[in-house]
PDB file of C-alpha atoms and ligand atoms in Angstrom:
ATOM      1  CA  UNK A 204     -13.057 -10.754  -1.792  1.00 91.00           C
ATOM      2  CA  UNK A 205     -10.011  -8.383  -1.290  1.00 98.00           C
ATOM      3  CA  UNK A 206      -9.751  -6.754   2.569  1.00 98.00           C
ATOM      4  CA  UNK A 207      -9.495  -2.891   2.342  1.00 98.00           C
ATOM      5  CA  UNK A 208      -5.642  -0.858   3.627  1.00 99.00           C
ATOM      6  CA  UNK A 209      -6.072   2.795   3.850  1.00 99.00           C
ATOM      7  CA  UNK A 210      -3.440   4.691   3.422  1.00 98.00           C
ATOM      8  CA  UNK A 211      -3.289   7.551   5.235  1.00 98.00           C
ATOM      9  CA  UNK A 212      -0.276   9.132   4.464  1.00 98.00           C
ATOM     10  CA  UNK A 213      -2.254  12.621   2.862  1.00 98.00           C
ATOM     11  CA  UNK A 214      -3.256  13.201   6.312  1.00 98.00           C
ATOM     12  CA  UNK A 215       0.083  13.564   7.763  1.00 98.00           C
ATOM     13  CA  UNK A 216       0.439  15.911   4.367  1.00 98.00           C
ATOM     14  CA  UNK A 217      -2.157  18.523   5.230  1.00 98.00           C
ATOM     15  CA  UNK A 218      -0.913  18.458   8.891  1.00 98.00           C
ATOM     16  CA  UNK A 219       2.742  19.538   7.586  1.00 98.00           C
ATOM     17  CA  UNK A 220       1.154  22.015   5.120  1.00 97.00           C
ATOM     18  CA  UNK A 221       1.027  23.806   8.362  1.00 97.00           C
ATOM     19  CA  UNK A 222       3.729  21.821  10.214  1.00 94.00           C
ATOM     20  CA  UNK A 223       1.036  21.584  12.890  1.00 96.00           C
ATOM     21  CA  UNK A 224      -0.537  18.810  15.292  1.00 98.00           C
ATOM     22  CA  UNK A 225      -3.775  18.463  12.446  1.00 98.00           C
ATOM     23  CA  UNK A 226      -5.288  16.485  10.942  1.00 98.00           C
ATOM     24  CA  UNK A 227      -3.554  13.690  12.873  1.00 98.00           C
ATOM     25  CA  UNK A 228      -2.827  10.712  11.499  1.00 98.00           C
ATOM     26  CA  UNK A 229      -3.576   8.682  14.834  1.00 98.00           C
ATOM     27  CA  UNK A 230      -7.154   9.903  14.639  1.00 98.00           C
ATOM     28  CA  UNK A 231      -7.688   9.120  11.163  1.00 98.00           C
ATOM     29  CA  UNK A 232      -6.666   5.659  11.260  1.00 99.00           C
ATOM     30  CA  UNK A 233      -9.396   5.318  14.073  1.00 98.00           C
ATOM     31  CA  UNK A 234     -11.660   6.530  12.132  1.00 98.00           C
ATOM     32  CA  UNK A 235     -10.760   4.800   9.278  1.00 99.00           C
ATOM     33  CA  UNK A 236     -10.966   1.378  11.231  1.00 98.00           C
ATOM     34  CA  UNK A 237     -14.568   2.138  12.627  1.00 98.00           C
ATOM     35  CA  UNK A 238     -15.444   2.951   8.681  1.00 98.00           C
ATOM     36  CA  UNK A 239     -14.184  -0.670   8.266  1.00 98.00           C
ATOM     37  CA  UNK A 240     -10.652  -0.714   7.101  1.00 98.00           C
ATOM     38  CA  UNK A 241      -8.711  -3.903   7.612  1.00 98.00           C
ATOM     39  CA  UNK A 242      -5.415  -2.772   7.299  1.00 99.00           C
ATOM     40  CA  UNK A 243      -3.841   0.797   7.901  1.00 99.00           C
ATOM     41  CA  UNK A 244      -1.109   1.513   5.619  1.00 98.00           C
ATOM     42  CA  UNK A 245       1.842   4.163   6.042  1.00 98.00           C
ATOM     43  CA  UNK A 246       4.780   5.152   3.818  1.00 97.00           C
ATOM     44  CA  UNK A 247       7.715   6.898   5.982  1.00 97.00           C
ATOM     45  CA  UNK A 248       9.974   7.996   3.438  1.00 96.00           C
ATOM     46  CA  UNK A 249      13.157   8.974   3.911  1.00 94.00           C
ATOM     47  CA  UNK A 250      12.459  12.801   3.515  1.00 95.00           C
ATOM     48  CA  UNK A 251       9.503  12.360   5.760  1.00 96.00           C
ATOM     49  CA  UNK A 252       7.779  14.653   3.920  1.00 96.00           C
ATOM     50  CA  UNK A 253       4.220  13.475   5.200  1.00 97.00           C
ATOM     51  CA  UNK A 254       4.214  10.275   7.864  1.00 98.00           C
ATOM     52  CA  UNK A 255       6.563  11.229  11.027  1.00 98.00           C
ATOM     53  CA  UNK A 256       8.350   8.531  13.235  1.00 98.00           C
ATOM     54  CA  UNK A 257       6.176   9.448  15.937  1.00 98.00           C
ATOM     55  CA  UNK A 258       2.695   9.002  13.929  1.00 98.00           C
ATOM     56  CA  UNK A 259       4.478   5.273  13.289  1.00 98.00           C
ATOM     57  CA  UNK A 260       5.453   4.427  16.863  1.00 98.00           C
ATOM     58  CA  UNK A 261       1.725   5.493  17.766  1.00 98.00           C
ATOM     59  CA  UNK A 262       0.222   3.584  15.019  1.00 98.00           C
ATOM     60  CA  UNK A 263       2.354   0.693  16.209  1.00 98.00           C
ATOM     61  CA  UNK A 264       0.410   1.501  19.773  1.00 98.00           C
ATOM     62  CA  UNK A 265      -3.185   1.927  18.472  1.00 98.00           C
ATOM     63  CA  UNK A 266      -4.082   0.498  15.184  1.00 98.00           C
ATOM     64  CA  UNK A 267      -5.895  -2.440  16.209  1.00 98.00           C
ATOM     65  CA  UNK A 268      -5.876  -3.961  12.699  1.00 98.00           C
ATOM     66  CA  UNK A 269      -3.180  -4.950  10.412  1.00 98.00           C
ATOM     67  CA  UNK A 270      -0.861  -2.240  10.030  1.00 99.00           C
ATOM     68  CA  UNK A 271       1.425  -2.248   6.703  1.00 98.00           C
ATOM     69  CA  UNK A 272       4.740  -0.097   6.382  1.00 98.00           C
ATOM     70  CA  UNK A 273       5.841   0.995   3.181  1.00 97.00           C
ATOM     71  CA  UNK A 274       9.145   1.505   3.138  1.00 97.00           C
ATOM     72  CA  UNK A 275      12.208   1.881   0.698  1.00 96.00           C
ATOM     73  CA  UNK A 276      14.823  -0.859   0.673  1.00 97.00           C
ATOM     74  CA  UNK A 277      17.422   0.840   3.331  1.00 96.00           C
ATOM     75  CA  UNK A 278      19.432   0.289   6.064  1.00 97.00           C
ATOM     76  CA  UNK A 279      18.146   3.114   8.073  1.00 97.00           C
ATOM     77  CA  UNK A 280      14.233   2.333   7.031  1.00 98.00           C
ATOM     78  CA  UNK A 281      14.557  -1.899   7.863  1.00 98.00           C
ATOM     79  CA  UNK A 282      16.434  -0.875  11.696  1.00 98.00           C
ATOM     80  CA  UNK A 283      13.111   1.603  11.963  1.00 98.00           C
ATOM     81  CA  UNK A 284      10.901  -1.399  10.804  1.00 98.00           C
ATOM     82  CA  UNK A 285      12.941  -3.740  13.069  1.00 98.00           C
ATOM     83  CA  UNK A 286      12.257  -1.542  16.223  1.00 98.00           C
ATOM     84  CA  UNK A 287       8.873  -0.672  15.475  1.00 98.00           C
ATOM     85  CA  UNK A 288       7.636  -3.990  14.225  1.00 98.00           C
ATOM     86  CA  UNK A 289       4.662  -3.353  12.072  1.00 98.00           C
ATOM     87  CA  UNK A 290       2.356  -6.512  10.787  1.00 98.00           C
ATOM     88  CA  UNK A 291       3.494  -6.412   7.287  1.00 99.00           C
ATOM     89  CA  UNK A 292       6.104  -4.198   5.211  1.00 98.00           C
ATOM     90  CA  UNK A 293       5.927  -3.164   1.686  1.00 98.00           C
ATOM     91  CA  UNK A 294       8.865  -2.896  -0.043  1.00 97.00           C
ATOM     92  CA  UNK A 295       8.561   0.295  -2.668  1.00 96.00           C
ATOM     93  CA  UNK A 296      11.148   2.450  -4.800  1.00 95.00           C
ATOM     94  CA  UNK A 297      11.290   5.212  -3.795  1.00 83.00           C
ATOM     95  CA  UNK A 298      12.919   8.452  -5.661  1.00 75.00           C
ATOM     96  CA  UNK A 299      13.461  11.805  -4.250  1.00 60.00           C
ATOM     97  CA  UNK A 300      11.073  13.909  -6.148  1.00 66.00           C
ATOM     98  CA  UNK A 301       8.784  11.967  -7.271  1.00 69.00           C
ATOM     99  CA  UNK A 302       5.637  13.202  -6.156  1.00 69.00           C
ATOM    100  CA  UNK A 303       3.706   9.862  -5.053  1.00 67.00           C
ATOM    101  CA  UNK A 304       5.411   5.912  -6.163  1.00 63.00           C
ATOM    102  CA  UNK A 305       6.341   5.364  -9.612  1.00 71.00           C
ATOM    103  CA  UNK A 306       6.550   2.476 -11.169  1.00 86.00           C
ATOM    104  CA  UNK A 307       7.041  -0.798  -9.030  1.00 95.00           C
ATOM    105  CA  UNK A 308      10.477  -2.029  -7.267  1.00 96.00           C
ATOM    106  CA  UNK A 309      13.070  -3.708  -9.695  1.00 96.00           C
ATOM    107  CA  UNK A 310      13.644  -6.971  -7.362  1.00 97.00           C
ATOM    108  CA  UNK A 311      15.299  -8.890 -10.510  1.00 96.00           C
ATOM    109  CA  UNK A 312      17.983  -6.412 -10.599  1.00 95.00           C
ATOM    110  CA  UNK A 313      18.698  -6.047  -6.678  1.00 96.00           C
ATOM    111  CA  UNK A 314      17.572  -9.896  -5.715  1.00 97.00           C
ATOM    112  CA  UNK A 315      20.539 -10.433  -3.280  1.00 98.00           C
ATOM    113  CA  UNK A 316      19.926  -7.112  -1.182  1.00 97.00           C
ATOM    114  CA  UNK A 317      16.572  -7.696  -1.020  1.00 98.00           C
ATOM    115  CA  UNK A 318      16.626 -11.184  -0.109  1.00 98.00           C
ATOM    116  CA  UNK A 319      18.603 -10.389   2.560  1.00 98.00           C
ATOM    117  CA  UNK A 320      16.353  -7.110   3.744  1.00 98.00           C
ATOM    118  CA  UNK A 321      13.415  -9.828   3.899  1.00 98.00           C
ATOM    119  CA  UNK A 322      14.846 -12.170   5.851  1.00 98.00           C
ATOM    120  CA  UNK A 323      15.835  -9.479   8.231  1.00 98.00           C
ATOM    121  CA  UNK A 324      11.936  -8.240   8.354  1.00 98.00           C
ATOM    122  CA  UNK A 325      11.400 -12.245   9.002  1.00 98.00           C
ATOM    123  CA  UNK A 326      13.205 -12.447  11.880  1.00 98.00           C
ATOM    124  CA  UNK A 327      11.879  -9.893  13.671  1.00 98.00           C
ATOM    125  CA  UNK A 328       8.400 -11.446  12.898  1.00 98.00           C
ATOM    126  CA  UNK A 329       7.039  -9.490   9.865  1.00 98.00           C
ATOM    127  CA  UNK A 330       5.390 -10.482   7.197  1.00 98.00           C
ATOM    128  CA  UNK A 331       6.615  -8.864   3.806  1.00 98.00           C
ATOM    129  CA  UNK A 332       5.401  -8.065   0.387  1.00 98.00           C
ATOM    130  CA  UNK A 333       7.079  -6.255  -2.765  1.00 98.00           C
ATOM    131  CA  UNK A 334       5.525  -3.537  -4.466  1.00 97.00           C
ATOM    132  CA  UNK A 335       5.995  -4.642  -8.078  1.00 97.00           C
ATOM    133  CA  UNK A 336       4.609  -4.333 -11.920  1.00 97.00           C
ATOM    134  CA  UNK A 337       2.894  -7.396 -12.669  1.00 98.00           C
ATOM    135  CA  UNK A 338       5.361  -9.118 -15.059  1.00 97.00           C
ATOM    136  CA  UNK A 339       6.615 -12.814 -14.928  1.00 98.00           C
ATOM    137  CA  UNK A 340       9.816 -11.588 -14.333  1.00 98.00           C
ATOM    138  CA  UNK A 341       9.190  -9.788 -11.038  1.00 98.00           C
ATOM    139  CA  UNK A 342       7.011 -12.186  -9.785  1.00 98.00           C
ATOM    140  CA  UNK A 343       9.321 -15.255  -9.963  1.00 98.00           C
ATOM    141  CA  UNK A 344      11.589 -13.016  -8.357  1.00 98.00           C
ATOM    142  CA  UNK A 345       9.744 -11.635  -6.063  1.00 98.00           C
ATOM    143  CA  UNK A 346       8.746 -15.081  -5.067  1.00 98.00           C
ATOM    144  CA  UNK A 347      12.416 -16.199  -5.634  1.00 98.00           C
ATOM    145  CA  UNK A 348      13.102 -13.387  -2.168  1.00 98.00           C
ATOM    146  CA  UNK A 349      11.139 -15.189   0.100  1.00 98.00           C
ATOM    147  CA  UNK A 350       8.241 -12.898   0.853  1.00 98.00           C
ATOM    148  CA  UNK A 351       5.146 -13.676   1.493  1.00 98.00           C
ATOM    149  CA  UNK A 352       3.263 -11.270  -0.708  1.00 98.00           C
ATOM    150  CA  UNK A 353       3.540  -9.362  -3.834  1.00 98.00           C
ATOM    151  CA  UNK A 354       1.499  -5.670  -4.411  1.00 98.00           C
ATOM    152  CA  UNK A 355       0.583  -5.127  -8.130  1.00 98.00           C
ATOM    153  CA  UNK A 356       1.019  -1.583  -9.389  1.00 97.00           C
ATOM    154  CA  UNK A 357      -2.447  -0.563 -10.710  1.00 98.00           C
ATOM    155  CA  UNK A 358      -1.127   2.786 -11.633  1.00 97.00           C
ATOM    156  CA  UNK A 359      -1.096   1.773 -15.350  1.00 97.00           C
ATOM    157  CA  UNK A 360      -4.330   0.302 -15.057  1.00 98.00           C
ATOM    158  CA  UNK A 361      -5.554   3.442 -13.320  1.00 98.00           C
ATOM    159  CA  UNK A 362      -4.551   5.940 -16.061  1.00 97.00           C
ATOM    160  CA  UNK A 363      -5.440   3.919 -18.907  1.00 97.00           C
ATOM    161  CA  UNK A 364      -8.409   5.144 -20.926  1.00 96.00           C
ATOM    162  CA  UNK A 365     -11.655   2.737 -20.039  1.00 94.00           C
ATOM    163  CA  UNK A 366     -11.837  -0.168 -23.209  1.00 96.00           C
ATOM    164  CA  UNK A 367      -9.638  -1.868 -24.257  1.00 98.00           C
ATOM    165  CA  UNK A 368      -6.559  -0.205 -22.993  1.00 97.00           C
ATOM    166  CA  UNK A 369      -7.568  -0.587 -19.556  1.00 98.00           C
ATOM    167  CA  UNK A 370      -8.520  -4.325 -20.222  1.00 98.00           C
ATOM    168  CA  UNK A 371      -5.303  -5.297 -21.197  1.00 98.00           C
ATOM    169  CA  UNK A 372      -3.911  -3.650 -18.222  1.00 98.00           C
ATOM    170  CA  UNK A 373      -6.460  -5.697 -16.109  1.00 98.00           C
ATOM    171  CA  UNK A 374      -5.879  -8.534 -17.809  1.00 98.00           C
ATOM    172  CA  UNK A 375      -2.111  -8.717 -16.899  1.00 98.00           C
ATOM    173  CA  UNK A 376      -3.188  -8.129 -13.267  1.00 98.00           C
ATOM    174  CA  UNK A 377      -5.484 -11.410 -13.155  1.00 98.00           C
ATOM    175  CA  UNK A 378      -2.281 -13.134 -15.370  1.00 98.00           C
ATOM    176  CA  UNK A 379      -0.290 -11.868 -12.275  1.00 98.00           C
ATOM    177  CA  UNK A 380      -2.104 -12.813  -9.736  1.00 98.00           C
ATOM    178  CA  UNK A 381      -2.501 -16.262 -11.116  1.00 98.00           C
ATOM    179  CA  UNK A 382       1.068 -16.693 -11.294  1.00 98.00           C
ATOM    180  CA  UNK A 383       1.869 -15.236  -8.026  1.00 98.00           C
ATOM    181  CA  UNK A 384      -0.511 -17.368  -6.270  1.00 98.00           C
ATOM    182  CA  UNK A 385       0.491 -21.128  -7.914  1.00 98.00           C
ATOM    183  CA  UNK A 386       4.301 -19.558  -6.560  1.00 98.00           C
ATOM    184  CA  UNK A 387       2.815 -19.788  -3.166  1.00 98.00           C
ATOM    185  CA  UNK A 388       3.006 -15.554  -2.814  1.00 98.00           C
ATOM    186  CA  UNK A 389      -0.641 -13.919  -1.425  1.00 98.00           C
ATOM    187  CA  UNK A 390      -1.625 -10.914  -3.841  1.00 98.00           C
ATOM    188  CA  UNK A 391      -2.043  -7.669  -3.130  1.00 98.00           C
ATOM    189  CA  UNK A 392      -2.875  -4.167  -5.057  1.00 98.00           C
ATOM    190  CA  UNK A 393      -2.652  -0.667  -5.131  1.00 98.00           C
ATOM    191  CA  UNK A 394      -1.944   2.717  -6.374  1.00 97.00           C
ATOM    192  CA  UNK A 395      -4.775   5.070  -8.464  1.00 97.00           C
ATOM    193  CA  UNK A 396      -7.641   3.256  -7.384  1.00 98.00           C
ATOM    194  CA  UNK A 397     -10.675   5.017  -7.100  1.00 98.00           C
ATOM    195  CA  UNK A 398     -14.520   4.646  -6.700  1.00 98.00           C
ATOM    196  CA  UNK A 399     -14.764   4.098 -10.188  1.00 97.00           C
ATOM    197  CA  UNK A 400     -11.773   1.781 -11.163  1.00 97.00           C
ATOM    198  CA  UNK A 401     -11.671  -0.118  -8.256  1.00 98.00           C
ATOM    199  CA  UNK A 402     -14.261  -2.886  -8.830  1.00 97.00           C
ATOM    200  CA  UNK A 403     -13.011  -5.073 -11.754  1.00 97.00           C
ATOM    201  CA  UNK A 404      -9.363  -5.407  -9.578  1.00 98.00           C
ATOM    202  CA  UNK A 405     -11.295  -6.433  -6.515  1.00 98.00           C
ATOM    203  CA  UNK A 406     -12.895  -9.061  -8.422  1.00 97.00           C
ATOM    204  CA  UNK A 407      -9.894 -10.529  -9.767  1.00 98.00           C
ATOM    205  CA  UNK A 408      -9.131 -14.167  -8.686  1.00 97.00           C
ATOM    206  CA  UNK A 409      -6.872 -14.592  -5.739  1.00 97.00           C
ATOM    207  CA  UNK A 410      -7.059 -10.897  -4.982  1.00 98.00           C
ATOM    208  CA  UNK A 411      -6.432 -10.183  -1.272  1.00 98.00           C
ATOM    209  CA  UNK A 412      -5.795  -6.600  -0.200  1.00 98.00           C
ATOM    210  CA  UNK A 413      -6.144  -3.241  -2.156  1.00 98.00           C
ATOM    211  CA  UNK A 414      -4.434  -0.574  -0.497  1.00 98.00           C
ATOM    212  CA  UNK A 415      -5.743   2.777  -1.599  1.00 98.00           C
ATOM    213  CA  UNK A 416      -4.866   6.578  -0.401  1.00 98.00           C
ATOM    214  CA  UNK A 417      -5.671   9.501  -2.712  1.00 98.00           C
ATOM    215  CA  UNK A 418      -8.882   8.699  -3.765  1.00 98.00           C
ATOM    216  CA  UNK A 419     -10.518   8.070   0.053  1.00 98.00           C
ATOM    217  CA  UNK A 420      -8.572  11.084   1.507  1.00 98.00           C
ATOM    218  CA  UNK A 421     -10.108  13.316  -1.135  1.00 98.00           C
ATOM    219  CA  UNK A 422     -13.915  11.973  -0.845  1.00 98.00           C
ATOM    220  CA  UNK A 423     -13.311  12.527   2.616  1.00 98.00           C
ATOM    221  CA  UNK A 424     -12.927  15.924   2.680  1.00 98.00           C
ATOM    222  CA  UNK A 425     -16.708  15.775   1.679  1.00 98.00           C
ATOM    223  CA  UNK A 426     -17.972  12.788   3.567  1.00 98.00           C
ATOM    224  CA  UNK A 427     -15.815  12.839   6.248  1.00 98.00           C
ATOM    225  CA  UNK A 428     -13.026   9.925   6.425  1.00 98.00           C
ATOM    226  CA  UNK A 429     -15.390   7.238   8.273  1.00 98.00           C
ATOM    227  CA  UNK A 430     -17.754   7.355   5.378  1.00 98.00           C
ATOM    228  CA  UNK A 431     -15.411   7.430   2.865  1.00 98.00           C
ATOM    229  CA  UNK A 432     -13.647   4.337   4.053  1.00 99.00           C
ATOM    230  CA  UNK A 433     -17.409   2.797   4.328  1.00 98.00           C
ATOM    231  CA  UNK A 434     -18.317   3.496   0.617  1.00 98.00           C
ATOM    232  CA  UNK A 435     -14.976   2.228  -0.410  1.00 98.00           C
ATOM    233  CA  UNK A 436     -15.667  -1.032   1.909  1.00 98.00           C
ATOM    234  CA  UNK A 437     -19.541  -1.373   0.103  1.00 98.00           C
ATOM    235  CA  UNK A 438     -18.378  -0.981  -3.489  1.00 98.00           C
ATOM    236  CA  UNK A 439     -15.363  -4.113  -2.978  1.00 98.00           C
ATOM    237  CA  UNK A 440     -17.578  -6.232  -1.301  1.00 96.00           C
ATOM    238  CA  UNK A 441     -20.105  -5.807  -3.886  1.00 92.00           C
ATOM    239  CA  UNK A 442     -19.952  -8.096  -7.002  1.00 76.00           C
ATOM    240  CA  UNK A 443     -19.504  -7.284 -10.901  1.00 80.00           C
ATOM    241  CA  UNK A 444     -22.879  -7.238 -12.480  1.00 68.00           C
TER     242      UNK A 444
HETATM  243  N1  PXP B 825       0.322   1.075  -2.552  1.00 64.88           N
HETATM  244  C1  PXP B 825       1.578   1.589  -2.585  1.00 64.88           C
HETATM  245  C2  PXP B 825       2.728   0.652  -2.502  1.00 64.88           C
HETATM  246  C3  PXP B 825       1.781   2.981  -2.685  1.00 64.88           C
HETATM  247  O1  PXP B 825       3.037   3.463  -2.689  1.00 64.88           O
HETATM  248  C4  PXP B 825       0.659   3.840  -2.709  1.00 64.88           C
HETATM  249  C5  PXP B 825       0.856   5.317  -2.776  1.00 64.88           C
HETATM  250  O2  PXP B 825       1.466   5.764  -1.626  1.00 64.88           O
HETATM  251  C6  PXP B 825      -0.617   3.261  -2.652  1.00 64.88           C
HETATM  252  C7  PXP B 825      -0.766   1.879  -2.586  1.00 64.88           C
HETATM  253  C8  PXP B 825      -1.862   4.086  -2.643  1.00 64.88           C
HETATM  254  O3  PXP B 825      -1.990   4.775  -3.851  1.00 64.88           O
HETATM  255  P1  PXP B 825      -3.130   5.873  -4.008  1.00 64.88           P
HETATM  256  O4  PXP B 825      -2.804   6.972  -3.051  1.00 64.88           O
HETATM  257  O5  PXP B 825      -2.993   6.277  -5.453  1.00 64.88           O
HETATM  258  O6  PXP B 825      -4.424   5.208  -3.688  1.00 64.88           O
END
């Protein structure tokens, strides 16, 4: 049974709506741990549009779970990794206006750079994992890097129409995570899962962590964030009929 990584970064958004001190980040990944998140998850992009270096360096102070950095593939963004240490980072494209992640990272086509950006994350004692699209090609590379994890895009999955459209996507998830795992890499997902789509991935074989953001940050604004991250925690921990 998967572990649960909010993502909080849509609370740093409605704070700079404003450009304000709330909602604070800080507090919600409290509350998100008491609700029974394992793992707090952040993505400082470059235009720090949402997440701020200071919400990171105080995550890096408080969070008293595993905290994951999602980051792009930069210079600038593996010396902020490197002095801030987080547990884990996630390596993710990242494009200037896109309006959330699309698609996963093309490690094939950049192997060298990122090989080297992972063993530099190694050294300074972090675990990382590539945010990819579950094809054989990516994983053997991703495995080929070194990391120690791999995070399957479920935004395909996510949008696909329920039937068999959205089996097929599952199905190349539990392909994935097969193939990840006998290449020694620990499996992770993420991206568009919600209280209704989220079951069948947590059941997948192998699967260890989902990390999930819109869809907890939105129920929250009715159940506050605490609950949210409760009834996210009850529905992955309960089996497929
Ligand atoms: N995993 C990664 C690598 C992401 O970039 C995102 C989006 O920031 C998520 C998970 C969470 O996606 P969502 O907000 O759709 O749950």
């Amino acid at each position: 049974m998967p572990h649960l990584g909010v993502n909080i970064d849509h609370v740093a958004t409605i704070r700079q709506a404003r450009g304000g001190v709330e909602p604070d980040p800080v507090w919600a990944a409290a509350e998100a741990e008491l609700g029974g998140a394992a793992c707090i998850t952040v993505h400082l992009r470059e235009d720090r549009r949402h997440i701020q270096d200071r919400d990171l360096q105080l995550l890096r102070q408080t969070v008293q779970v595993k905290l994951n950095l999602e980051m792009a593939v930069t210079d600038a963004m593996l010396d902020v990794a490197c002095r801030v240490r987080p547990d884990q980072a996630t390596f993710v494209p990242e494009g200037r206006q896109e309006l959330t992640t699309e698609g996963g990272l093309a490690v094939a086509a950049q192997e060298e750079k990122i090989t080297a950006a992972v063993k530099r994350l190694q050294k300074s004692g972090i675990v990382v994992s590539h945010f990819i699209d579950a094809t054989p090609e990516e994983i053997e590379a991703a495995a080929r890097t070194g990391a120690e994890a791999v995070e399957f895009h479920t935004g395909e999955y996510a949008n696909a129409p329920e039937g068999a459209q959205r089996d097929r996507q599952l199905a190349r998830v539990v392909a994935g995570a097969k193939q990840a795992q006998k290449l020694g890499l620990t499996v992770h997902a993420g991206h568009g899962l919600n209280y209704t789509n989220v079951r069948p991935v947590a059941a997948v074989a192998g699967m260890e962590e989902l990390n999930i953001g819109h869809s907890i940050v939105s129920r929250a604004v009715f159940v506050g964030l605490r609950e949210a991250v409760r009834e996210m925690v009850r529905l992955i921990e309960s089996p497929l009929a």
